[in-house]
């Protein structure tokens, strides 16, 4: 006999889980949302997207202020009050998580604090209590991958620890040059750490357009970040005075550091919920496979977000959450959309759809067009660094196949390109839509004009 019953239960209150719960409640379902954390919002709000953006904003202000010296305006060296900065970041997180609790209350979503594990096809245990359910959504996210063979040491951080802002180490080694590694490098280099990024592959931000990544890499190196790509950390020693990372590959030798961040990817949390008891398969990577309706192979059990594998991005989880809720409520829904990626580095790197390399590899007929930001009036007038807007397009139809932007606010600029791709817009649509002058968004129209031969700004 179950202690309690939930008609529709969502496991995990991250951007996937809470979006699913709220959408389901809005569609009239009786919703229970369960999460072990004291606050809603999951990794993204509590220890991921939002706190990192707060610290990245601080990093940007420090850099902008320093930059203004060349414009004849000196602010002097920044005086860092780490406790105040941490409190500010935590306050922003609290404001958002409190807001979510209010939204849940107003929707009459029942929030249960606890860790849920399946105990049968239609039952769960939540901290010793047995619950029966009609339909369930697994939205339990992912956790940082821990590298094997590393010592236990308080100076070795994962992304959660790094965002706690415990200290600003003099020398910081970051293992992994993916999005987390690069964002952490951006934050800590601005706060004053001498940062070294060690990336296993030839390219940092693997998967992004190589030319755009080169612009980001040069900018980061210009900010004092040392980057060793094609390099592997073979051993780590935790000495009294420092950590020592032995490296092999393009860089051979030892790196001494006062702290190190492991940012080598995240692992899906599928194995944490005993999904097997409900008949749901979890693969060796902790991933639960789903179809476009976010259904697992068990009817009435859905999975959304990082637990369903790559790309592990909050906005994908949110959209999947809406789809699962709508399907559960009997609506026709499915996810078949581009998932944009943004690294909130300085400059930002944003992309969606096919990169030139991916188009080539897939044998898809394509052409490239781009606009260098050195020719953007707005970029220069705002003290912007090097940047590039680049479009991959179909030579016959002129439809967009992919786009990459590297430069200030690239993440915001990408939205127009994503909409263009979703709507099947052509280069002509972009070129003939009047973009206000002077804006960075002109670089989108200028790229299209360049391909059409109508550009006069280059
Ligand atoms: P990632 O997969 O993006 O990058 C990990 C990097 O580590 C890769 O470049 C990989 O080649 C490298 N690597 C792996 N093993 C290594 C080793 N032994 N030595 C050196 N390098 C090694 O993962 P991440 O940066 O940890 O991020 C985790 C997830 O979180 C990703 O899915 C990411 O997209 C997501 N995320 C997104 C954002 C954002 O959208 N802005 C921010 C943070 C995290």
PDB file of C-alpha atoms in Angstrom, residues 31-187:
ATOM      1  CA  UNK A  31       1.217  17.928 -10.289  1.00  0.00           C
ATOM      2  CA  UNK A  32       3.808  16.848  -7.714  1.00  0.00           C
ATOM      3  CA  UNK A  33       7.381  18.103  -8.077  1.00  0.00           C
ATOM      4  CA  UNK A  34      10.074  16.375  -6.039  1.00  0.00           C
ATOM      5  CA  UNK A  35      13.681  17.439  -5.495  1.00  0.00           C
ATOM      6  CA  UNK A  36      16.182  16.939  -2.681  1.00  0.00           C
ATOM      7  CA  UNK A  37      17.398  20.542  -2.779  1.00  0.00           C
ATOM      8  CA  UNK A  38      16.068  23.158  -0.397  1.00  0.00           C
ATOM      9  CA  UNK A  39      15.417  25.483  -3.336  1.00  0.00           C
ATOM     10  CA  UNK A  40      13.927  24.918  -6.769  1.00  0.00           C
ATOM     11  CA  UNK A  41      15.895  25.526  -9.978  1.00  0.00           C
ATOM     12  CA  UNK A  42      18.320  22.594 -10.016  1.00  0.00           C
ATOM     13  CA  UNK A  43      21.954  22.964 -11.027  1.00  0.00           C
ATOM     14  CA  UNK A  44      21.204  25.778 -13.478  1.00  0.00           C
ATOM     15  CA  UNK A  45      19.815  28.250 -10.984  1.00  0.00           C
ATOM     16  CA  UNK A  46      21.635  27.120  -7.854  1.00  0.00           C
ATOM     17  CA  UNK A  47      25.138  26.292  -9.041  1.00  0.00           C
ATOM     18  CA  UNK A  48      25.360  26.642 -12.808  1.00  0.00           C
ATOM     19  CA  UNK A  49      23.994  29.029 -15.409  1.00  0.00           C
ATOM     20  CA  UNK A  50      22.869  31.825 -13.111  1.00  0.00           C
ATOM     21  CA  UNK A  51      25.702  32.145 -10.559  1.00  0.00           C
ATOM     22  CA  UNK A  52      28.231  31.775 -13.378  1.00  0.00           C
ATOM     23  CA  UNK A  53      26.568  34.590 -15.309  1.00  0.00           C
ATOM     24  CA  UNK A  54      26.659  36.833 -12.223  1.00  0.00           C
ATOM     25  CA  UNK A  55      30.412  36.228 -11.888  1.00  0.00           C
ATOM     26  CA  UNK A  56      30.933  36.633 -15.634  1.00  0.00           C
ATOM     27  CA  UNK A  57      29.215  39.998 -15.395  1.00  0.00           C
ATOM     28  CA  UNK A  58      31.652  41.013 -12.640  1.00  0.00           C
ATOM     29  CA  UNK A  59      34.535  39.804 -14.828  1.00  0.00           C
ATOM     30  CA  UNK A  60      33.256  41.848 -17.759  1.00  0.00           C
ATOM     31  CA  UNK A  61      32.994  45.032 -15.707  1.00  0.00           C
ATOM     32  CA  UNK A  62      36.559  44.578 -14.439  1.00  0.00           C
ATOM     33  CA  UNK A  63      37.800  44.159 -18.009  1.00  0.00           C
ATOM     34  CA  UNK A  64      35.757  47.038 -19.393  1.00  0.00           C
ATOM     35  CA  UNK A  65      36.994  49.359 -16.640  1.00  0.00           C
ATOM     36  CA  UNK A  66      40.621  48.420 -17.357  1.00  0.00           C
ATOM     37  CA  UNK A  67      40.002  48.854 -21.055  1.00  0.00           C
ATOM     38  CA  UNK A  68      38.813  52.433 -20.585  1.00  0.00           C
ATOM     39  CA  UNK A  69      42.344  53.525 -19.649  1.00  0.00           C
ATOM     40  CA  UNK A  70      43.065  53.577 -23.392  1.00  0.00           C
ATOM     41  CA  UNK A  71      40.103  55.958 -23.763  1.00  0.00           C
ATOM     42  CA  UNK A  72      41.544  58.365 -21.235  1.00  0.00           C
ATOM     43  CA  UNK A  73      39.388  57.220 -18.325  1.00  0.00           C
ATOM     44  CA  UNK A  74      41.210  55.535 -15.460  1.00  0.00           C
ATOM     45  CA  UNK A  75      39.433  53.674 -12.680  1.00  0.00           C
ATOM     46  CA  UNK A  76      42.567  52.253 -11.073  1.00  0.00           C
ATOM     47  CA  UNK A  77      43.021  48.682  -9.959  1.00  0.00           C
ATOM     48  CA  UNK A  78      39.826  46.930  -8.853  1.00  0.00           C
ATOM     49  CA  UNK A  79      39.480  46.381  -5.103  1.00  0.00           C
ATOM     50  CA  UNK A  80      38.002  42.962  -4.638  1.00  0.00           C
ATOM     51  CA  UNK A  81      35.707  42.172  -1.714  1.00  0.00           C
ATOM     52  CA  UNK A  82      35.150  38.481  -2.274  1.00  0.00           C
ATOM     53  CA  UNK A  83      32.550  38.154   0.498  1.00  0.00           C
ATOM     54  CA  UNK A  84      30.452  40.950  -1.002  1.00  0.00           C
ATOM     55  CA  UNK A  85      30.763  39.513  -4.510  1.00  0.00           C
ATOM     56  CA  UNK A  86      29.742  36.080  -3.257  1.00  0.00           C
ATOM     57  CA  UNK A  87      26.802  37.580  -1.355  1.00  0.00           C
ATOM     58  CA  UNK A  88      25.649  39.459  -4.452  1.00  0.00           C
ATOM     59  CA  UNK A  89      25.766  36.288  -6.551  1.00  0.00           C
ATOM     60  CA  UNK A  90      23.957  34.289  -3.866  1.00  0.00           C
ATOM     61  CA  UNK A  91      21.338  37.027  -3.571  1.00  0.00           C
ATOM     62  CA  UNK A  92      20.581  36.848  -7.290  1.00  0.00           C
ATOM     63  CA  UNK A  93      20.239  33.061  -7.069  1.00  0.00           C
ATOM     64  CA  UNK A  94      17.943  33.386  -4.022  1.00  0.00           C
ATOM     65  CA  UNK A  95      15.757  35.963  -5.758  1.00  0.00           C
ATOM     66  CA  UNK A  96      15.227  33.589  -8.679  1.00  0.00           C
ATOM     67  CA  UNK A  97      14.708  30.417  -6.648  1.00  0.00           C
ATOM     68  CA  UNK A  98      12.271  32.209  -4.304  1.00  0.00           C
ATOM     69  CA  UNK A  99      10.453  33.431  -7.399  1.00  0.00           C
ATOM     70  CA  UNK A 100      10.107  29.836  -8.573  1.00  0.00           C
ATOM     71  CA  UNK A 101       8.633  28.739  -5.230  1.00  0.00           C
ATOM     72  CA  UNK A 102       6.033  31.493  -5.592  1.00  0.00           C
ATOM     73  CA  UNK A 103       5.204  30.378  -9.124  1.00  0.00           C
ATOM     74  CA  UNK A 104       4.810  26.772  -7.927  1.00  0.00           C
ATOM     75  CA  UNK A 105       2.511  27.863  -5.080  1.00  0.00           C
ATOM     76  CA  UNK A 106       0.296  29.928  -7.345  1.00  0.00           C
ATOM     77  CA  UNK A 107      -0.036  26.999  -9.735  1.00  0.00           C
ATOM     78  CA  UNK A 108      -0.841  24.658  -6.835  1.00  0.00           C
ATOM     79  CA  UNK A 109       2.071  22.413  -7.720  1.00  0.00           C
ATOM     80  CA  UNK A 110       2.791  20.193  -4.692  1.00  0.00           C
ATOM     81  CA  UNK A 111       6.516  20.504  -3.957  1.00  0.00           C
ATOM     82  CA  UNK A 112       8.062  17.600  -2.035  1.00  0.00           C
ATOM     83  CA  UNK A 113      11.604  17.795  -0.713  1.00  0.00           C
ATOM     84  CA  UNK A 114      13.413  14.497  -0.992  1.00  0.00           C
ATOM     85  CA  UNK A 115      15.233  12.100  -3.281  1.00  0.00           C
ATOM     86  CA  UNK A 116      12.908   9.839  -5.269  1.00  0.00           C
ATOM     87  CA  UNK A 117      13.809   6.338  -6.434  1.00  0.00           C
ATOM     88  CA  UNK A 118      11.586   3.937  -8.321  1.00  0.00           C
ATOM     89  CA  UNK A 119      10.486   0.851  -6.407  1.00  0.00           C
ATOM     90  CA  UNK A 120       8.182  -0.681  -9.038  1.00  0.00           C
ATOM     91  CA  UNK A 121       6.434   0.027 -12.346  1.00  0.00           C
ATOM     92  CA  UNK A 122       4.054   2.526 -10.712  1.00  0.00           C
ATOM     93  CA  UNK A 123       5.700   3.302  -7.396  1.00  0.00           C
ATOM     94  CA  UNK A 124       8.450   5.424  -5.896  1.00  0.00           C
ATOM     95  CA  UNK A 125      10.173   5.786  -2.545  1.00  0.00           C
ATOM     96  CA  UNK A 126      10.743   9.340  -1.401  1.00  0.00           C
ATOM     97  CA  UNK A 127      12.823   9.450   1.774  1.00  0.00           C
ATOM     98  CA  UNK A 128      11.148   6.381   3.275  1.00  0.00           C
ATOM     99  CA  UNK A 129       7.638   7.161   2.073  1.00  0.00           C
ATOM    100  CA  UNK A 130       6.004   5.065  -0.634  1.00  0.00           C
ATOM    101  CA  UNK A 131       4.242   6.919  -3.404  1.00  0.00           C
ATOM    102  CA  UNK A 132       2.164   5.478  -6.222  1.00  0.00           C
ATOM    103  CA  UNK A 133       1.889   7.429  -9.456  1.00  0.00           C
ATOM    104  CA  UNK A 134       0.039   7.367 -12.750  1.00  0.00           C
ATOM    105  CA  UNK A 135       2.627   9.174 -14.816  1.00  0.00           C
ATOM    106  CA  UNK A 136       6.194  10.226 -14.038  1.00  0.00           C
ATOM    107  CA  UNK A 137       8.808  12.467 -15.616  1.00  0.00           C
ATOM    108  CA  UNK A 138      12.486  11.788 -14.921  1.00  0.00           C
ATOM    109  CA  UNK A 139      14.305  15.121 -14.921  1.00  0.00           C
ATOM    110  CA  UNK A 140      17.202  14.366 -12.611  1.00  0.00           C
ATOM    111  CA  UNK A 141      19.925  16.061 -14.642  1.00  0.00           C
ATOM    112  CA  UNK A 142      23.634  15.370 -14.624  1.00  0.00           C
ATOM    113  CA  UNK A 143      26.708  15.692 -12.418  1.00  0.00           C
ATOM    114  CA  UNK A 144      30.307  16.729 -13.135  1.00  0.00           C
ATOM    115  CA  UNK A 145      32.578  13.938 -14.360  1.00  0.00           C
ATOM    116  CA  UNK A 146      35.378  13.222 -11.882  1.00  0.00           C
ATOM    117  CA  UNK A 147      38.702  12.260 -13.430  1.00  0.00           C
ATOM    118  CA  UNK A 148      39.962   8.936 -12.101  1.00  0.00           C
ATOM    119  CA  UNK A 149      43.201   8.822 -10.161  1.00  0.00           C
ATOM    120  CA  UNK A 150      43.091  12.390  -8.873  1.00  0.00           C
ATOM    121  CA  UNK A 151      43.838  12.839  -5.165  1.00  0.00           C
ATOM    122  CA  UNK A 152      41.173  13.982  -2.691  1.00  0.00           C
ATOM    123  CA  UNK A 153      42.107  17.583  -2.006  1.00  0.00           C
ATOM    124  CA  UNK A 154      40.168  20.725  -1.101  1.00  0.00           C
ATOM    125  CA  UNK A 155      42.102  22.633  -3.773  1.00  0.00           C
ATOM    126  CA  UNK A 156      40.578  20.466  -6.516  1.00  0.00           C
ATOM    127  CA  UNK A 157      37.231  21.880  -7.555  1.00  0.00           C
ATOM    128  CA  UNK A 158      34.385  20.892  -9.814  1.00  0.00           C
ATOM    129  CA  UNK A 159      32.223  23.602 -11.377  1.00  0.00           C
ATOM    130  CA  UNK A 160      30.013  23.772  -8.272  1.00  0.00           C
ATOM    131  CA  UNK A 161      32.976  24.397  -5.990  1.00  0.00           C
ATOM    132  CA  UNK A 162      34.465  26.879  -8.446  1.00  0.00           C
ATOM    133  CA  UNK A 163      31.257  28.931  -8.369  1.00  0.00           C
ATOM    134  CA  UNK A 164      31.332  29.019  -4.568  1.00  0.00           C
ATOM    135  CA  UNK A 165      34.130  31.564  -4.977  1.00  0.00           C
ATOM    136  CA  UNK A 166      36.131  30.214  -2.042  1.00  0.00           C
ATOM    137  CA  UNK A 167      39.239  32.150  -3.019  1.00  0.00           C
ATOM    138  CA  UNK A 168      41.045  33.631  -5.980  1.00  0.00           C
ATOM    139  CA  UNK A 169      44.009  31.267  -6.386  1.00  0.00           C
ATOM    140  CA  UNK A 170      47.237  32.800  -7.602  1.00  0.00           C
ATOM    141  CA  UNK A 171      47.689  30.012 -10.143  1.00  0.00           C
ATOM    142  CA  UNK A 172      44.634  28.152 -11.389  1.00  0.00           C
ATOM    143  CA  UNK A 173      44.780  25.105 -13.663  1.00  0.00           C
ATOM    144  CA  UNK A 174      41.594  24.211 -15.526  1.00  0.00           C
ATOM    145  CA  UNK A 175      41.391  20.748 -17.042  1.00  0.00           C
ATOM    146  CA  UNK A 176      38.935  20.755 -19.950  1.00  0.00           C
ATOM    147  CA  UNK A 177      38.506  23.530 -22.506  1.00  0.00           C
ATOM    148  CA  UNK A 178      34.772  23.058 -23.050  1.00  0.00           C
ATOM    149  CA  UNK A 179      32.152  25.616 -22.152  1.00  0.00           C
ATOM    150  CA  UNK A 180      32.559  25.294 -18.385  1.00  0.00           C
ATOM    151  CA  UNK A 181      36.349  25.412 -18.523  1.00  0.00           C
ATOM    152  CA  UNK A 182      36.341  28.512 -20.729  1.00  0.00           C
ATOM    153  CA  UNK A 183      33.730  30.352 -18.666  1.00  0.00           C
ATOM    154  CA  UNK A 184      35.657  29.619 -15.453  1.00  0.00           C
ATOM    155  CA  UNK A 185      38.867  30.800 -17.124  1.00  0.00           C
ATOM    156  CA  UNK A 186      37.081  34.036 -18.086  1.00  0.00           C
ATOM    157  CA  UNK A 187      35.911  34.616 -14.501  1.00  0.00           C
TER     158      UNK A 187
END
